[in-house]
CSV table of C-alpha atoms and ligand atoms in Angstrom, one decimal:
chain,number,residue,atom,x,y,z
S,1,MET,CA,124.9,38.6,133.9
S,2,PRO,CA,121.2,39.1,133.2
S,3,ASN,CA,120.6,39.7,129.5
S,4,LEU,CA,118.9,43.1,129.6
S,5,GLU,CA,117.6,42.8,126.0
S,6,LEU,CA,115.7,39.6,126.8
S,7,LYS,CA,114.1,41.0,129.9
S,8,LYS,CA,112.4,44.1,128.6
S,9,ASN,CA,109.1,43.2,130.3
S,10,GLU,CA,110.8,43.1,133.7
S,11,LEU,CA,112.7,46.3,133.3
S,12,GLN,CA,110.3,48.4,135.2
S,13,LYS,CA,110.7,46.3,138.3
S,14,LEU,CA,114.3,45.2,138.4
S,15,TYR,CA,116.1,48.0,136.4
S,16,PRO,CA,115.4,51.6,135.8
S,17,ILE,CA,113.0,51.7,132.8
S,18,ASN,CA,115.4,53.3,130.3
S,19,THR,CA,118.3,50.9,130.9
S,20,ALA,CA,120.3,50.0,127.8
S,21,ILE,CA,123.7,49.0,126.6
S,22,ASN,CA,125.7,51.2,124.3
S,23,ASN,CA,128.1,50.3,121.5
S,24,LYS,CA,131.0,50.4,123.9
S,25,GLY,CA,129.3,47.7,125.9
S,26,HIS,CA,128.6,50.1,128.8
S,27,LEU,CA,125.5,50.3,130.9
S,28,VAL,CA,123.3,53.3,130.0
S,29,ILE,CA,120.6,54.8,132.2
S,30,SER,CA,118.2,57.4,130.7
S,31,GLY,CA,120.9,58.1,128.1
S,32,HIS,CA,123.8,58.4,130.5
S,33,ASP,CA,126.7,56.1,130.2
S,34,VAL,CA,127.3,54.9,133.7
S,35,THR,CA,131.1,54.9,133.2
S,36,GLU,CA,130.9,58.6,132.3
S,37,LEU,CA,128.7,59.4,135.4
S,38,VAL,CA,131.4,57.8,137.5
S,39,LYS,CA,134.1,59.9,135.9
S,40,SER,CA,132.1,63.0,136.9
S,41,TYR,CA,130.8,62.0,140.3
S,42,GLY,CA,133.1,59.2,141.6
S,43,THR,CA,132.2,56.0,143.4
S,44,PRO,CA,130.4,54.7,145.3
S,45,LEU,CA,127.6,56.5,143.6
S,46,TYR,CA,123.8,56.3,144.0
S,47,ILE,CA,122.1,57.0,140.7
S,48,ILE,CA,118.4,57.7,140.8
S,49,ASP,CA,116.4,57.7,137.5
S,50,GLU,CA,113.7,60.4,137.7
S,51,THR,CA,111.8,58.8,134.8
S,52,THR,CA,111.4,55.5,136.6
S,53,PHE,CA,110.3,57.2,139.9
S,54,LYS,CA,107.7,59.1,137.9
S,55,TYR,CA,106.7,56.1,135.9
S,56,ASN,CA,106.1,54.1,139.1
S,57,ALA,CA,104.1,56.9,140.7
S,58,ASN,CA,102.0,57.2,137.6
S,59,GLU,CA,101.3,53.5,137.8
S,60,TYR,CA,99.7,54.1,141.2
S,61,ILE,CA,97.9,57.2,140.0
S,62,ASN,CA,96.5,55.6,136.9
S,63,ALA,CA,95.5,52.4,138.7
S,64,LEU,CA,93.6,54.3,141.4
S,65,LYS,CA,92.1,56.8,139.0
S,66,LYS,CA,90.8,53.9,137.0
S,67,HIS,CA,89.3,51.9,139.8
S,68,TYR,CA,88.4,54.5,142.5
S,69,ASP,CA,88.7,58.2,142.0
S,70,ASN,CA,88.8,59.1,145.7
S,71,TYR,CA,92.4,58.5,146.7
S,72,LEU,CA,95.6,60.0,148.0
S,73,ILE,CA,99.0,58.4,147.4
S,74,LEU,CA,101.6,59.3,150.1
S,75,TYR,CA,105.2,58.7,149.1
S,76,ALA,CA,106.8,57.0,152.1
S,77,GLY,CA,109.6,59.4,152.7
S,78,LYS,CA,111.7,57.0,154.8
S,79,SER,CA,112.5,54.9,151.7
S,80,PHE,CA,114.6,57.7,150.3
S,81,ALA,CA,114.3,61.1,152.0
S,82,CYS,CA,115.8,64.2,150.4
S,83,LYS,CA,114.6,67.6,149.3
S,84,ARG,CA,114.7,66.9,145.5
S,85,ILE,CA,112.7,63.7,145.6
S,86,PHE,CA,110.2,65.3,147.9
S,87,LYS,CA,109.9,68.1,145.4
S,88,ILE,CA,109.3,65.7,142.5
S,89,ALA,CA,106.7,63.8,144.6
S,90,ASN,CA,104.9,67.0,145.6
S,91,ALA,CA,104.8,68.3,142.0
S,92,MET,CA,103.2,65.0,140.9
S,93,GLY,CA,100.4,65.6,143.5
S,94,LEU,CA,101.6,62.9,145.8
S,95,GLY,CA,101.3,63.4,149.5
S,96,LEU,CA,104.1,62.4,152.0
S,97,ASP,CA,104.4,60.0,154.9
S,98,VAL,CA,107.0,61.3,157.3
S,99,VAL,CA,108.2,59.5,160.5
S,100,SER,CA,110.4,62.0,162.2
S,101,GLY,CA,111.2,65.7,162.8
S,102,GLY,CA,114.0,65.3,160.3
S,103,GLU,CA,111.8,64.1,157.5
S,104,LEU,CA,109.2,66.7,158.3
S,105,TYR,CA,111.8,69.5,158.4
S,106,THR,CA,113.2,68.3,155.0
S,107,ALA,CA,109.7,68.3,153.6
S,108,ILE,CA,109.0,71.8,154.9
S,109,LYS,CA,112.3,73.0,153.4
S,110,ALA,CA,111.4,71.4,150.1
S,111,GLY,CA,108.2,73.4,150.0
S,112,PHE,CA,106.0,70.3,150.3
S,113,ASN,CA,102.2,70.9,150.4
S,114,LEU,CA,101.8,70.7,154.2
S,115,LYS,CA,98.2,69.6,154.0
S,116,ASN,CA,99.3,66.4,152.2
S,117,ILE,CA,101.8,65.4,154.9
S,118,TYR,CA,100.9,62.5,157.3
S,119,PHE,CA,103.1,62.1,160.4
S,120,HIS,CA,103.7,58.5,161.6
S,121,GLY,CA,105.8,56.9,164.3
S,122,ASN,CA,105.5,54.9,167.4
S,123,ASN,CA,107.4,57.3,169.7
S,124,LYS,CA,107.1,60.8,168.3
S,125,SER,CA,108.7,63.3,170.7
S,126,GLU,CA,106.8,66.2,172.1
S,127,ASP,CA,109.0,68.5,170.1
S,128,GLU,CA,108.1,66.7,166.9
S,129,ILE,CA,104.4,66.8,167.8
S,130,GLN,CA,104.7,70.5,168.4
S,131,MET,CA,106.4,71.0,165.1
S,132,ALA,CA,103.6,69.1,163.3
S,133,ILE,CA,100.9,71.1,165.0
S,134,LYS,CA,102.7,74.4,164.5
S,135,ASN,CA,103.0,73.7,160.7
S,136,ASP,CA,99.4,72.6,160.4
S,137,ILE,CA,100.3,69.4,158.6
S,138,GLY,CA,97.5,67.2,157.1
S,139,ARG,CA,97.3,64.4,159.7
S,140,ILE,CA,99.1,63.1,162.7
S,141,VAL,CA,98.7,59.3,162.8
S,142,CYS,CA,98.3,58.5,166.4
S,143,ASP,CA,100.0,55.3,167.4
S,144,ASN,CA,99.5,54.7,171.1
S,145,PHE,CA,97.9,56.0,174.4
S,146,TYR,CA,100.9,58.1,175.4
S,147,GLU,CA,100.8,59.9,172.1
S,148,LEU,CA,97.0,60.4,172.4
S,149,GLU,CA,97.7,62.3,175.7
S,150,LEU,CA,100.5,64.3,174.1
S,151,LEU,CA,98.4,65.2,171.1
S,152,GLN,CA,95.5,66.4,173.2
S,153,LYS,CA,97.7,68.4,175.5
S,154,ASN,CA,99.7,70.1,172.8
S,155,ALA,CA,96.7,70.8,170.5
S,156,LYS,CA,95.0,72.4,173.5
S,157,GLU,CA,98.0,74.5,174.3
S,158,ALA,CA,98.2,75.6,170.7
S,159,ASN,CA,94.4,76.3,170.8
S,160,LYS,CA,93.9,74.2,167.7
S,161,VAL,CA,91.7,71.3,166.6
S,162,ILE,CA,94.0,68.8,164.8
S,163,ASP,CA,93.1,66.1,162.3
S,164,ILE,CA,94.3,62.7,163.3
S,165,LEU,CA,94.2,59.1,162.1
S,166,ILE,CA,94.3,56.1,164.5
S,167,ARG,CA,96.8,53.4,163.6
S,168,LEU,CA,95.4,50.0,164.2
S,169,THR,CA,97.2,46.6,164.4
S,170,PRO,CA,94.9,44.5,162.3
S,171,GLY,CA,96.3,41.1,163.2
S,172,ILE,CA,97.3,40.2,159.7
S,173,GLU,CA,100.2,37.9,159.1
S,174,CYS,CA,102.0,38.3,155.8
S,175,HIS,CA,105.0,36.6,154.3
S,176,THR,CA,108.0,38.8,154.6
S,177,HIS,CA,111.1,39.2,156.7
S,178,GLU,CA,110.5,39.2,160.4
S,179,TYR,CA,111.9,42.7,160.9
S,180,ILE,CA,109.7,44.3,158.3
S,181,LYS,CA,106.4,42.8,159.4
S,182,THR,CA,104.2,45.3,161.2
S,183,GLY,CA,100.5,44.3,161.0
S,184,HIS,CA,100.7,41.2,163.3
S,185,LEU,CA,99.4,41.5,166.8
S,186,ASP,CA,102.8,41.2,168.5
S,187,SER,CA,104.1,44.4,167.0
S,188,LYS,CA,105.4,47.6,168.5
S,189,PHE,CA,103.2,49.7,166.2
S,190,GLY,CA,99.6,50.8,166.6
S,191,PHE,CA,96.6,50.0,168.9
S,192,ASP,CA,95.2,46.5,169.2
S,193,LEU,CA,91.6,46.4,167.9
S,194,GLU,CA,90.4,45.5,171.4
S,195,TYR,CA,91.4,48.9,172.7
S,196,LEU,CA,89.5,50.8,170.1
S,197,ASP,CA,86.6,51.7,172.4
S,198,VAL,CA,89.0,53.0,175.0
S,199,VAL,CA,90.7,55.2,172.3
S,200,MET,CA,87.3,56.4,171.1
S,201,LYS,CA,86.2,57.4,174.5
S,202,ILE,CA,89.3,59.6,174.8
S,203,ILE,CA,88.7,61.1,171.4
S,204,VAL,CA,85.0,61.9,171.8
S,205,ASN,CA,85.8,63.6,175.1
S,206,SER,CA,88.6,65.8,173.5
S,207,LYS,CA,87.8,69.1,172.0
S,208,ASN,CA,91.1,69.3,170.2
S,209,LEU,CA,91.2,66.0,168.3
S,210,ASN,CA,89.3,65.4,165.1
S,211,LEU,CA,89.3,61.8,164.1
S,212,LYS,CA,89.4,61.6,160.2
S,213,GLY,CA,90.1,57.9,159.7
S,214,LEU,CA,91.9,54.7,160.4
S,215,HIS,CA,95.3,53.5,159.4
S,216,SER,CA,97.2,50.2,159.2
S,217,HIS,CA,100.4,49.1,157.6
S,218,ILE,CA,100.9,45.4,157.4
S,219,GLY,CA,104.5,45.2,156.5
S,220,SER,CA,107.0,45.7,153.6
S,221,GLN,CA,108.2,43.8,150.5
S,222,ILE,CA,104.9,41.9,150.3
S,223,PHE,CA,104.1,39.8,147.2
S,224,GLU,CA,100.4,38.9,147.9
S,225,ILE,CA,97.3,41.0,147.3
S,226,GLU,CA,95.1,39.3,149.9
S,227,PRO,CA,96.6,40.9,153.1
S,228,PHE,CA,95.9,44.3,151.6
S,229,VAL,CA,92.3,43.4,150.8
S,230,ASP,CA,91.9,42.0,154.4
S,231,SER,CA,93.3,45.2,155.8
S,232,VAL,CA,90.7,47.2,153.9
S,233,GLU,CA,87.9,45.0,155.3
S,234,ILE,CA,89.2,45.2,158.9
S,235,LEU,CA,89.5,49.0,158.7
S,236,LEU,CA,86.0,49.3,157.3
S,237,ASP,CA,84.6,47.0,160.0
S,238,GLN,CA,86.1,49.3,162.6
S,239,CYS,CA,84.7,52.4,160.8
S,240,LYS,CA,81.2,50.8,161.0
S,241,HIS,CA,81.7,50.1,164.7
S,242,ILE,CA,82.7,53.8,165.2
S,243,LYS,CA,79.7,55.0,163.2
S,244,ASP,CA,77.3,52.8,165.2
S,245,ASN,CA,78.7,53.5,168.6
S,246,TYR,CA,79.9,57.0,168.4
S,247,ASN,CA,78.0,58.5,165.5
S,248,ILE,CA,81.1,59.5,163.7
S,249,GLU,CA,81.4,58.7,160.0
S,250,LEU,CA,85.1,58.5,159.1
S,251,SER,CA,86.1,60.0,155.8
S,252,GLU,CA,89.4,58.1,155.1
S,253,ILE,CA,91.1,54.8,155.5
S,254,ASP,CA,94.9,54.5,155.0
S,255,ILE,CA,96.2,51.0,154.2
S,256,GLY,CA,99.9,51.9,154.4
S,257,GLY,CA,102.6,50.8,151.9
S,258,GLY,CA,104.4,47.5,151.5
S,259,ILE,CA,104.1,46.4,147.9
S,260,GLY,CA,107.2,44.4,147.0
S,261,ILE,CA,109.5,44.8,144.1
S,262,SER,CA,112.0,42.6,142.3
S,263,TYR,CA,115.5,42.5,143.7
S,264,THR,CA,116.3,39.4,141.6
S,265,THR,CA,114.6,37.6,138.7
S,266,GLU,CA,113.2,35.1,141.3
S,267,ASP,CA,111.0,37.8,142.8
S,268,ASP,CA,107.5,38.1,141.5
S,269,PRO,CA,105.8,41.3,142.5
S,270,ILE,CA,102.1,41.9,142.3
S,271,SER,CA,100.7,44.3,139.6
S,272,ILE,CA,99.8,47.7,140.9
S,273,ASP,CA,96.7,47.7,138.8
S,274,LYS,CA,95.5,44.3,140.2
S,275,TRP,CA,96.3,45.5,143.7
S,276,ALA,CA,94.2,48.7,143.1
S,277,GLN,CA,91.4,46.7,141.6
S,278,ALA,CA,91.2,44.2,144.4
S,279,THR,CA,91.4,46.6,147.2
S,280,THR,CA,88.9,49.1,145.8
S,281,THR,CA,86.5,46.4,144.8
S,282,ARG,CA,86.4,45.0,148.3
S,283,LEU,CA,86.2,48.6,149.6
S,284,LYS,CA,83.1,49.3,147.5
S,285,GLU,CA,81.4,46.0,148.3
S,286,ARG,CA,82.1,46.2,152.0
S,287,CYS,CA,80.8,49.8,152.3
S,288,LYS,CA,77.6,48.7,150.6
S,289,THR,CA,77.2,45.8,153.0
S,290,LEU,CA,77.9,48.0,156.0
S,291,GLY,CA,76.0,51.0,154.9
S,292,LEU,CA,79.0,53.3,154.9
S,293,ASN,CA,79.8,56.1,152.5
S,294,PRO,CA,83.0,54.9,150.7
S,295,PRO,CA,85.9,56.8,152.3
S,296,LYS,CA,89.0,58.2,150.6
S,297,LEU,CA,91.5,55.5,150.1
S,298,ILE,CA,95.0,56.4,151.1
S,299,CYS,CA,98.1,54.3,150.5
S,300,GLU,CA,101.8,54.9,151.3
S,301,PRO,CA,104.2,53.2,148.9
S,302,GLY,CA,107.9,53.8,149.3
S,303,ARG,CA,110.0,50.9,148.0
S,304,SER,CA,107.8,50.3,144.9
S,305,LEU,CA,108.2,53.9,143.9
S,306,ILE,CA,111.8,54.5,144.4
S,307,ALA,CA,113.7,51.2,144.7
S,308,PRO,CA,113.7,50.3,141.0
S,309,ALA,CA,114.7,53.9,140.1
S,310,GLY,CA,118.0,53.5,142.0
S,311,VAL,CA,121.3,51.7,141.3
S,312,THR,CA,124.6,51.9,143.2
S,313,VAL,CA,127.9,51.9,141.3
S,314,TYR,CA,131.1,50.7,143.0
S,315,GLU,CA,134.7,50.4,141.9
S,316,VAL,CA,136.4,47.0,142.2
S,317,GLY,CA,139.5,47.1,144.4
S,318,SER,CA,141.1,44.0,145.8
S,319,ILE,CA,140.3,40.5,144.6
S,320,LYS,CA,140.9,37.4,146.7
S,321,GLN,CA,140.8,33.9,145.5
S,322,VAL,CA,140.4,31.4,148.4
S,323,PRO,CA,142.2,28.2,147.2
S,324,ASN,CA,139.6,25.9,145.7
S,325,GLU,CA,136.8,28.1,147.2
S,326,ARG,CA,135.2,31.4,146.8
S,327,LYS,CA,136.5,34.4,144.9
S,328,PHE,CA,135.9,37.7,146.8
S,329,ILE,CA,135.6,40.8,144.7
S,330,SER,CA,135.9,43.8,147.1
S,331,VAL,CA,134.3,47.1,146.2
S,332,ASP,CA,134.7,50.6,147.7
S,333,GLY,CA,131.3,50.5,149.5
S,334,GLY,CA,129.2,48.0,151.3
S,335,MET,CA,127.1,47.8,154.5
S,336,ALA,CA,127.5,51.6,155.2
S,337,ASP,CA,125.7,52.5,151.9
S,338,ASN,CA,123.6,49.4,151.7
S,339,PRO,CA,122.9,47.7,155.1
S,340,ARG,CA,120.0,45.6,153.7
S,341,PRO,CA,122.1,42.4,153.0
S,342,ILE,CA,123.6,42.3,156.5
S,343,THR,CA,120.3,43.3,158.2
S,344,TYR,CA,117.7,41.2,156.3
S,345,GLN,CA,119.8,38.8,154.2
S,346,ALA,CA,118.5,40.8,151.2
S,347,LYS,CA,119.5,39.6,147.8
S,348,TYR,CA,120.4,41.8,144.9
S,349,THR,CA,121.3,41.7,141.2
S,350,ALA,CA,124.4,43.3,139.8
S,351,VAL,CA,126.2,43.8,136.5
S,352,VAL,CA,129.6,45.2,135.5
S,353,ALA,CA,128.7,48.5,133.9
S,354,ASN,CA,131.8,48.6,131.7
S,355,LYS,CA,131.6,45.0,130.5
S,356,MET,CA,127.9,44.5,129.6
S,357,ASN,CA,128.6,42.4,126.6
S,358,SER,CA,131.2,40.2,128.1
S,359,LYS,CA,130.2,36.6,127.7
S,360,GLU,CA,132.8,34.9,129.8
S,361,LEU,CA,131.2,34.5,133.3
S,362,GLU,CA,132.5,33.3,136.6
S,363,LYS,CA,130.9,32.9,140.0
S,364,VAL,CA,132.1,35.4,142.6
S,365,THR,CA,131.1,37.0,145.9
S,366,ILE,CA,130.9,40.8,146.1
S,367,ALA,CA,132.3,41.9,149.4
S,368,GLY,CA,132.0,45.3,151.0
S,369,ARG,CA,135.0,47.3,152.4
S,370,TYR,CA,133.9,47.5,156.0
S,371,CYS,CA,135.5,45.8,158.9
S,372,GLU,CA,132.9,43.1,159.4
S,373,THR,CA,132.9,39.6,158.0
S,374,GLY,CA,129.2,39.8,157.3
S,375,ASP,CA,129.7,42.8,155.0
S,376,ILE,CA,128.9,40.9,151.8
S,377,LEU,CA,126.8,42.6,149.2
S,378,ILE,CA,126.0,39.6,147.0
S,379,LYS,CA,127.0,36.0,147.5
S,380,ASP,CA,127.6,33.7,144.6
S,381,ILE,CA,126.8,35.9,141.6
S,382,GLU,CA,127.7,35.2,137.9
S,383,LEU,CA,129.6,38.1,136.6
S,384,PRO,CA,132.0,38.7,133.7
S,385,LYS,CA,135.7,38.3,134.7
S,386,VAL,CA,136.3,41.2,136.9
S,387,THR,CA,139.5,43.2,137.4
S,388,HIS,CA,140.5,46.2,139.5
S,389,GLY,CA,138.8,49.4,138.4
S,390,ASP,CA,135.7,47.6,137.0
S,391,LEU,CA,132.4,49.1,137.9
S,392,ILE,CA,130.0,46.8,139.7
S,393,THR,CA,126.5,48.2,139.5
S,394,VAL,CA,123.8,46.9,141.9
S,395,PHE,CA,120.2,47.3,140.9
S,396,SER,CA,117.1,48.2,142.9
S,397,THR,CA,119.0,50.2,145.5
S,398,GLY,CA,116.8,53.3,145.4
S,399,ALA,CA,114.9,52.4,148.6
S,400,TYR,CA,116.3,51.9,152.1
S,401,ASN,CA,119.9,52.3,151.0
S,402,TYR,CA,120.8,55.9,151.2
S,403,SER,CA,118.1,56.4,153.8
S,404,MET,CA,119.6,53.7,156.0
S,405,SER,CA,123.2,54.5,155.3
S,406,SER,CA,125.7,55.2,158.0
S,407,ASN,CA,129.2,56.5,158.6
S,408,TYR,CA,130.4,53.1,159.9
S,409,ASN,CA,134.2,53.1,159.9
S,410,LEU,CA,133.9,56.9,159.5
S,411,ALA,CA,133.3,56.4,155.8
S,412,PRO,CA,131.8,59.5,154.1
S,413,ARG,CA,128.3,58.9,152.7
S,414,ALA,CA,128.2,58.4,148.9
S,415,ALA,CA,126.9,61.1,146.5
S,416,CYS,CA,123.5,60.7,144.9
S,417,VAL,CA,123.0,61.9,141.3
S,418,LEU,CA,119.6,62.3,139.7
S,419,VAL,CA,119.4,61.5,136.0
S,420,ASN,CA,116.7,62.1,133.4
S,421,ASN,CA,116.7,62.2,129.6
S,422,GLU,CA,118.2,65.7,129.6
S,423,LYS,CA,120.8,65.8,132.3
S,424,SER,CA,122.5,64.4,135.4
S,425,GLU,CA,122.6,66.4,138.6
S,426,VAL,CA,123.9,65.9,142.1
S,427,ILE,CA,121.0,65.9,144.5
S,428,ILE,CA,123.0,64.9,147.6
S,429,GLU,CA,126.7,65.7,147.7
S,430,ARG,CA,129.3,63.2,148.7
S,431,GLU,CA,130.3,63.8,152.3
S,432,THR,CA,133.9,64.8,153.0
S,433,TYR,CA,136.2,63.9,155.9
S,434,ASP,CA,135.5,67.3,157.3
S,435,ASP,CA,131.8,66.7,157.2
S,436,ILE,CA,132.4,63.6,159.3
S,437,ILE,CA,134.3,65.4,162.0
S,438,SER,CA,132.2,68.5,161.9
S,439,LYS,CA,130.4,67.6,165.1
S,440,HIS,CA,133.3,66.2,166.9
S,441,LYS,CA,134.7,68.2,169.8
M,501,LLP,N1,103.8,53.3,155.7
M,501,LLP,C1,104.3,52.9,156.9
M,501,LLP,C2,103.5,53.2,158.1
M,501,LLP,C3,105.5,52.2,157.0
M,501,LLP,O1,106.0,51.9,158.2
M,501,LLP,C4,106.2,52.0,155.8
M,501,LLP,C5,107.5,51.3,155.9
M,501,LLP,C6,105.7,52.4,154.6
M,501,LLP,C7,104.5,53.0,154.6
M,501,LLP,C8,106.4,52.1,153.3
M,501,LLP,O2,106.5,50.8,153.0
M,501,LLP,P1,107.1,50.3,151.6
M,501,LLP,O3,106.1,50.6,150.6
M,501,LLP,O4,108.4,51.0,151.4
M,501,LLP,O5,107.3,48.8,151.8
M,501,LLP,N2,114.1,49.1,156.0
M,501,LLP,C9,113.2,48.0,155.5
M,501,LLP,C10,111.8,48.4,155.3
M,501,LLP,C11,111.2,49.1,156.5
M,501,LLP,C12,109.8,49.5,156.1
M,501,LLP,C13,109.4,50.5,157.2
M,501,LLP,N3,108.1,51.0,157.0
M,501,LLP,C14,113.9,47.4,154.3
M,501,LLP,O6,114.9,47.9,153.8
M,501,LLP,O7,113.4,46.4,153.7
């Protein structure tokens, strides 16, 4: 079990920032005893700590303000999309990156400032494009030639001039899982740089498309600063090409999201301040060299804002000791609420929320409850001796857990509760069996 007291300097990355242990030996998040939250809301339970989300957002805001005051931070909604989190992001002045009609609809219903919404995706449907145009959202990030045609056609039909960015594939290799790399050339996302002139010819001949800037997203869970800096440089070089050849000076570059976080103490994330300093220093230098006006810098963090704010609590059920082998501790959730271990071999850290001071440890494997051998949440973890009814709590589950959850085995999706120093509140209700069959005929 990680000793929380000794790891205060890592709290902000691996645990919600106000994590503590009370005198009953229970895990406490922003003043809420996790065992009490479970009594009120059941398990499996996603807990999102509002203070941590805001703290992380402020880290970006402060770093960018300090190093370069012309910026916009878009919360990458796909990491955890729901009305309440969108409202908090909007109130903090963040913009929003959406990738589907569903996320856009949720943002509209949450009252999000539409001008701060950027719409991504490699295969937006015509309906989605029409929804974006009708609602006059900030930018549509054009990904490919087919979309360019659809944008032109639909903007013309709506008799509007729409502001767009072009997504480029900068050819940057970064070290992360194969499935979450996006900036390398052999990727389904974005235009290859060599097609830029073809794209520009279409745009300059269109009366309905107003190109505001360029975008690239190199991947996710990245622990290096250099690929982000390279991406700034590549985008600015293309801005220069566009200025020289088409007489258009672009006003923004968007370098996407991707900053990694700690899932275990072995992970070593980069500092947001150093990232901001390095990217903006290169931006300023490069603009000077190229004779460009420094554009607005846009970034799209998802995981690094919301992942450390979230934990998932499970109740232990069956326990199986394989003779002379592994001990499986089965919990009441698994791959349906957290598909990351089975999809990316993702590693996590867990504790037993009701036994935080227990010193007697044993090595166990935390298994999910779904009908799939690979449904293992954490392999070989040291935990206090666990028994039925204990509450396993997995850290850093705020991003890409609820948002990637499913009804596999027709399991109802777990509830999500938002906590802060004042109160706890359900922001997504637990699904019922009736919810599950509500669309069945
Ligand atoms: N911007 C764009 C265009 C993106 O595609 C993404 C993530 C982000 C921003 C936010 O990236 P972040 O800051 O969260 O790394 N399901 C995977 C991650 C997929 C990321 C998809 N795109 C996972 O669970 O690791």
